[in-house]
Each structure stands twice: as C-alpha cells, then as structure tokens.
PDB file of C-alpha atoms in Angstrom:
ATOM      1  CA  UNK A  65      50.574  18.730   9.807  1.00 44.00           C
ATOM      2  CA  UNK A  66      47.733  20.498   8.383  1.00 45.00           C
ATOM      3  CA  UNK A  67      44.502  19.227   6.446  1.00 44.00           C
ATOM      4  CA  UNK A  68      43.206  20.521   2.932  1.00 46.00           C
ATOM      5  CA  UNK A  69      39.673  21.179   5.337  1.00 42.00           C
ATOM      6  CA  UNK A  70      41.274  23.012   8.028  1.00 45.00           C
ATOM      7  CA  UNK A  71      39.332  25.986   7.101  1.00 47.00           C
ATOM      8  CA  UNK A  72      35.939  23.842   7.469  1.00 42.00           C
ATOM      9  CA  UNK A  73      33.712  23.619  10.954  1.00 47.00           C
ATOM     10  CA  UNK A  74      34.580  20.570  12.321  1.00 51.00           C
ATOM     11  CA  UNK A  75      30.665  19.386  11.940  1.00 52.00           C
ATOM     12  CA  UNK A  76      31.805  19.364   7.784  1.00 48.00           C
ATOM     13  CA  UNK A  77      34.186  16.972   7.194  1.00 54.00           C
ATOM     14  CA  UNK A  78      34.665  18.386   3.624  1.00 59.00           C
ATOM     15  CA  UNK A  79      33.559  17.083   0.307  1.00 72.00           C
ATOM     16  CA  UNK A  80      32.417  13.009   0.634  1.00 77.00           C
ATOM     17  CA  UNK A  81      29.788  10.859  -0.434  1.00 78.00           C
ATOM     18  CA  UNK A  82      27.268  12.241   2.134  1.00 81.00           C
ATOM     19  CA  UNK A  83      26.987  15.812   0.682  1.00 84.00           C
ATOM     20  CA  UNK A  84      24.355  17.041  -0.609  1.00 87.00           C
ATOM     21  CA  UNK A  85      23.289  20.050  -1.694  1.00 87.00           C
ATOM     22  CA  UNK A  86      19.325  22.416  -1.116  1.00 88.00           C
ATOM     23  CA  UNK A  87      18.736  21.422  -4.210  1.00 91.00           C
ATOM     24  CA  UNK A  88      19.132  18.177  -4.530  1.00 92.00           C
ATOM     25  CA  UNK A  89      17.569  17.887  -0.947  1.00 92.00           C
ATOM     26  CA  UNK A  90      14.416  19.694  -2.221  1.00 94.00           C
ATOM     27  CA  UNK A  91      14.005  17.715  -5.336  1.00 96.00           C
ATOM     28  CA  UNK A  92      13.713  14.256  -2.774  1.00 96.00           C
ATOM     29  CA  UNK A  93      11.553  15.851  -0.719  1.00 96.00           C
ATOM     30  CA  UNK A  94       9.066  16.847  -3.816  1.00 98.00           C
ATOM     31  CA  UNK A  95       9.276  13.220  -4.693  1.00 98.00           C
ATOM     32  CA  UNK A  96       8.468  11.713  -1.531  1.00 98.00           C
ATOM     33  CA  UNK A  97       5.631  14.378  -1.428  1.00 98.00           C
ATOM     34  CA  UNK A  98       4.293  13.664  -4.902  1.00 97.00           C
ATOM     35  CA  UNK A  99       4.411  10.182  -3.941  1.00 97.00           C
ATOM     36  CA  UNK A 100       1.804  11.052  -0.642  1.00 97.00           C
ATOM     37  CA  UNK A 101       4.811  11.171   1.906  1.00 98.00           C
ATOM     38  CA  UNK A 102       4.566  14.115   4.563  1.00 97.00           C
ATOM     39  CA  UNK A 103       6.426  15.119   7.388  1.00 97.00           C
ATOM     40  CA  UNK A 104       9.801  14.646   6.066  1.00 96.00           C
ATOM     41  CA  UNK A 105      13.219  14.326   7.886  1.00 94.00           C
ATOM     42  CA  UNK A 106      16.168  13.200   6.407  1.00 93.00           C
ATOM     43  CA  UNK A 107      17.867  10.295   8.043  1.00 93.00           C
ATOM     44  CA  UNK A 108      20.675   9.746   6.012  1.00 92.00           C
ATOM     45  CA  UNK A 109      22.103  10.667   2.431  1.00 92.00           C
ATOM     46  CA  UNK A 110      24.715   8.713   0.071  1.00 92.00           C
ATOM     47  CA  UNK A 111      25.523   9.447  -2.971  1.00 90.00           C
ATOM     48  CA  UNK A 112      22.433  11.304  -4.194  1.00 91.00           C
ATOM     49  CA  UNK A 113      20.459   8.723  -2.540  1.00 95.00           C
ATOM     50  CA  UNK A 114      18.035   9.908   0.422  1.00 95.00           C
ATOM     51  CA  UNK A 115      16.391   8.520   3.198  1.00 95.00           C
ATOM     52  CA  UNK A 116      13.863  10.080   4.919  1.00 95.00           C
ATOM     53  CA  UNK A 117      11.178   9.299   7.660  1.00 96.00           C
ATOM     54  CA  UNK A 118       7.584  10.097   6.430  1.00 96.00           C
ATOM     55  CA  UNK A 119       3.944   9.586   7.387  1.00 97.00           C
ATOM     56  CA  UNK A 120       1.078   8.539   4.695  1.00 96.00           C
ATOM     57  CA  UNK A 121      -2.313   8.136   5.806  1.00 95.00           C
ATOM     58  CA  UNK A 122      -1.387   8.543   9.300  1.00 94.00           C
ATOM     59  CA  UNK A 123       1.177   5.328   8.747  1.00 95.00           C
ATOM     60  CA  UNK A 124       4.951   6.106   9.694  1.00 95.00           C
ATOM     61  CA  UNK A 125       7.298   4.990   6.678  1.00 96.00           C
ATOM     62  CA  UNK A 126      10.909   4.819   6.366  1.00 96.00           C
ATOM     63  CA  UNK A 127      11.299   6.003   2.682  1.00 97.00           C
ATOM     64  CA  UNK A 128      14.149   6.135  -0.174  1.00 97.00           C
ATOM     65  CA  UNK A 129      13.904   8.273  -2.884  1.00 98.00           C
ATOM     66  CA  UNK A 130      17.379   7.208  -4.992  1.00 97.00           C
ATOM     67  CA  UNK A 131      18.752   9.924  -7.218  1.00 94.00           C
ATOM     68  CA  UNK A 132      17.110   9.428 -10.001  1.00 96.00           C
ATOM     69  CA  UNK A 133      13.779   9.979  -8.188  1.00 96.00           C
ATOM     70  CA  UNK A 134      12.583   6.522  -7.533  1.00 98.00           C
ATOM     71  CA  UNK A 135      10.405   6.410  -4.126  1.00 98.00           C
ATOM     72  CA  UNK A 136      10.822   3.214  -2.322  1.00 97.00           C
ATOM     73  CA  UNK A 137       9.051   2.763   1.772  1.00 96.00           C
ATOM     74  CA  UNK A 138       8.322   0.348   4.447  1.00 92.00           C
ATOM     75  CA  UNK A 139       6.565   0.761   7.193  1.00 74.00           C
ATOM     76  CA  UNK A 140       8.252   1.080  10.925  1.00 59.00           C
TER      77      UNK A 140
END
C-alpha cells in the first residue's frame, strides 16, 4: 500500500492544518514585534493561527497572533 506523501521526509506529514508557509510565518512575527514582542519562537501553528513565546520589557509572554493579525499574550 502506498501513501499520496510517500515522496515527503517523514518529519512532513504532507499538507494539514499545521502548515504554514515563510511568509505567513514572517508576517506573525512582524506583528508580535510591532506589538513590543522580541525573541520569538514559534510554539505551535493552526490554521494561520500562531503561537509564539516572546519577551516584553524583560517579561516572558506566551503570545497569539491569529491570522488576521490580532496579538493576544499572557504572561508565564
């Protein structure tokens, strides 16, 4: 039996809700930095949505920024 993504690495599972591509990484990173956020890493992404841990004002935040470029964070 073969899969439709047997051409894939096995670290891609193919195309799914996680995906995301540069640019939509770099336009949630540019909002979380317009919004004061630095030191970005992504924690997770779903469906355009990304979460990220940040710092502001030497704070460390969880933050959202949704895909239409809302920036939501709480505190750890």
């Amino acid at each position: 039996m073969s899969s439709a993504y047997a051409a894939l690495p096995a670290a891609h599972p193919g195309p799914t809700v996680n995906d995301y591509t540069a640019a939509q990484s770099e336009r949630a990173e540019a909002a979380a930095q317009r919004a004061g956020f630095e030191n970005l890493e992504i924690t997770m992404v779903q469906d355009g949505n990304f979460w990220f841990d940040g710092r502001k004002q030497g704070q460390t935040y969880s933050v959202t920024v949704t895909k239409d470029g809302q920036v939501y964070s709480s505190s750890l």
